[in-house]
Amino acid sequence: MSTASEPAGQAALSICEALLLALHERGLLPEHEIKGVLRDAAATHLGAVGTEVEMAHHRSVADLINAIIAGESSVQRP
């Protein structure tokens, strides 16, 4: 897999995390619903099919999402 997509993926992750945090801070989305969205995203990747390389990539994505749920995100919360 090309590393050219890494900056785009990191940018997308930062933007999505910022949006979820803003929705929560403004009282538009409670924390349990944000975690539900993240759990659904992780489950989608864990259920993905493909080659062993593709499945390993999906497992890595799910692991990252689960780390975000656990509060291990690289994005600092205010």
PDB file of C-alpha atoms in Angstrom:
ATOM      1  CA  MET A   1       0.000   0.000   0.000  1.00  0.00           C
ATOM      2  CA  SER A   2       1.330   3.419  -0.928  1.00  0.00           C
ATOM      3  CA  THR A   3       2.381   5.803   1.814  1.00  0.00           C
ATOM      4  CA  ALA A   4       0.944   8.678  -0.252  1.00  0.00           C
ATOM      5  CA  SER A   5      -2.419   8.135   1.438  1.00  0.00           C
ATOM      6  CA  GLU A   6      -0.998   8.458   4.961  1.00  0.00           C
ATOM      7  CA  PRO A   7      -1.249  12.275   5.159  1.00  0.00           C
ATOM      8  CA  ALA A   8      -4.804  12.141   3.811  1.00  0.00           C
ATOM      9  CA  GLY A   9      -5.747   9.506   6.378  1.00  0.00           C
ATOM     10  CA  GLN A  10      -4.196  11.477   9.225  1.00  0.00           C
ATOM     11  CA  ALA A  11      -5.962  14.636   8.089  1.00  0.00           C
ATOM     12  CA  ALA A  12      -9.299  12.812   7.871  1.00  0.00           C
ATOM     13  CA  LEU A  13      -8.819  11.348  11.342  1.00  0.00           C
ATOM     14  CA  SER A  14      -8.000  14.745  12.848  1.00  0.00           C
ATOM     15  CA  ILE A  15     -10.969  16.397  11.145  1.00  0.00           C
ATOM     16  CA  CYS A  16     -13.404  13.675  12.231  1.00  0.00           C
ATOM     17  CA  GLU A  17     -12.154  13.729  15.806  1.00  0.00           C
ATOM     18  CA  ALA A  18     -12.452  17.512  15.911  1.00  0.00           C
ATOM     19  CA  LEU A  19     -16.005  17.320  14.578  1.00  0.00           C
ATOM     20  CA  LEU A  20     -17.018  14.687  17.122  1.00  0.00           C
ATOM     21  CA  LEU A  21     -15.478  16.721  19.944  1.00  0.00           C
ATOM     22  CA  ALA A  22     -17.251  19.883  18.765  1.00  0.00           C
ATOM     23  CA  LEU A  23     -20.596  18.067  18.560  1.00  0.00           C
ATOM     24  CA  HIS A  24     -20.116  16.831  22.097  1.00  0.00           C
ATOM     25  CA  GLU A  25     -18.915  20.162  23.503  1.00  0.00           C
ATOM     26  CA  ARG A  26     -21.959  21.918  22.054  1.00  0.00           C
ATOM     27  CA  GLY A  27     -24.311  19.354  23.557  1.00  0.00           C
ATOM     28  CA  LEU A  28     -25.445  18.021  20.191  1.00  0.00           C
ATOM     29  CA  LEU A  29     -24.170  14.480  20.617  1.00  0.00           C
ATOM     30  CA  PRO A  30     -23.710  12.759  23.987  1.00  0.00           C
ATOM     31  CA  GLU A  31     -20.546  10.802  24.682  1.00  0.00           C
ATOM     32  CA  HIS A  32     -22.295   7.414  24.555  1.00  0.00           C
ATOM     33  CA  GLU A  33     -23.519   8.139  21.014  1.00  0.00           C
ATOM     34  CA  ILE A  34     -20.057   9.249  19.904  1.00  0.00           C
ATOM     35  CA  LYS A  35     -18.630   6.016  21.278  1.00  0.00           C
ATOM     36  CA  GLY A  36     -21.421   4.144  19.487  1.00  0.00           C
ATOM     37  CA  VAL A  37     -20.445   5.742  16.172  1.00  0.00           C
ATOM     38  CA  LEU A  38     -16.814   4.798  16.764  1.00  0.00           C
ATOM     39  CA  ARG A  39     -17.732   1.234  17.783  1.00  0.00           C
ATOM     40  CA  ASP A  40     -19.801   0.860  14.607  1.00  0.00           C
ATOM     41  CA  ALA A  41     -16.863   2.064  12.529  1.00  0.00           C
ATOM     42  CA  ALA A  42     -14.509  -0.394  14.233  1.00  0.00           C
ATOM     43  CA  ALA A  43     -16.993  -3.249  13.761  1.00  0.00           C
ATOM     44  CA  THR A  44     -17.251  -2.453  10.058  1.00  0.00           C
ATOM     45  CA  HIS A  45     -13.497  -2.862   9.693  1.00  0.00           C
ATOM     46  CA  LEU A  46     -13.411  -6.026  11.792  1.00  0.00           C
ATOM     47  CA  GLY A  47     -16.092  -7.535   9.552  1.00  0.00           C
ATOM     48  CA  ALA A  48     -14.325  -6.656   6.323  1.00  0.00           C
ATOM     49  CA  VAL A  49     -13.223  -9.386   3.950  1.00  0.00           C
ATOM     50  CA  GLY A  50     -10.412  -9.491   1.460  1.00  0.00           C
ATOM     51  CA  THR A  51      -6.875 -10.691   1.119  1.00  0.00           C
ATOM     52  CA  GLU A  52      -4.820 -11.314   4.243  1.00  0.00           C
ATOM     53  CA  VAL A  53      -3.025  -8.004   3.652  1.00  0.00           C
ATOM     54  CA  GLU A  54      -6.321  -6.131   3.314  1.00  0.00           C
ATOM     55  CA  MET A  55      -7.752  -7.800   6.399  1.00  0.00           C
ATOM     56  CA  ALA A  56      -4.617  -6.952   8.401  1.00  0.00           C
ATOM     57  CA  HIS A  57      -5.056  -3.326   7.327  1.00  0.00           C
ATOM     58  CA  HIS A  58      -8.699  -3.364   8.446  1.00  0.00           C
ATOM     59  CA  ARG A  59      -7.699  -4.866  11.800  1.00  0.00           C
ATOM     60  CA  SER A  60      -5.153  -2.074  12.242  1.00  0.00           C
ATOM     61  CA  VAL A  61      -7.821   0.521  11.492  1.00  0.00           C
ATOM     62  CA  ALA A  62     -10.176  -1.102  14.023  1.00  0.00           C
ATOM     63  CA  ASP A  63      -7.375  -1.122  16.611  1.00  0.00           C
ATOM     64  CA  LEU A  64      -6.821   2.593  16.061  1.00  0.00           C
ATOM     65  CA  ILE A  65     -10.527   3.352  16.419  1.00  0.00           C
ATOM     66  CA  ASN A  66     -10.670   1.292  19.605  1.00  0.00           C
ATOM     67  CA  ALA A  67      -7.676   3.229  20.962  1.00  0.00           C
ATOM     68  CA  ILE A  68      -9.582   6.451  20.305  1.00  0.00           C
ATOM     69  CA  ILE A  69     -12.566   5.058  22.216  1.00  0.00           C
ATOM     70  CA  ALA A  70     -10.244   4.167  25.103  1.00  0.00           C
ATOM     71  CA  GLY A  71      -8.975   7.744  25.202  1.00  0.00           C
ATOM     72  CA  GLU A  72      -5.579   7.028  23.678  1.00  0.00           C
ATOM     73  CA  SER A  73      -6.053   9.431  20.779  1.00  0.00           C
ATOM     74  CA  SER A  74      -3.225  11.614  19.575  1.00  0.00           C
ATOM     75  CA  VAL A  75      -5.601  14.566  19.307  1.00  0.00           C
ATOM     76  CA  GLN A  76      -5.456  16.620  22.496  1.00  0.00           C
ATOM     77  CA  ARG A  77      -8.775  17.440  24.090  1.00  0.00           C
ATOM     78  CA  PRO A  78      -9.147  20.998  25.342  1.00  0.00           C
TER      79      PRO A  78
END
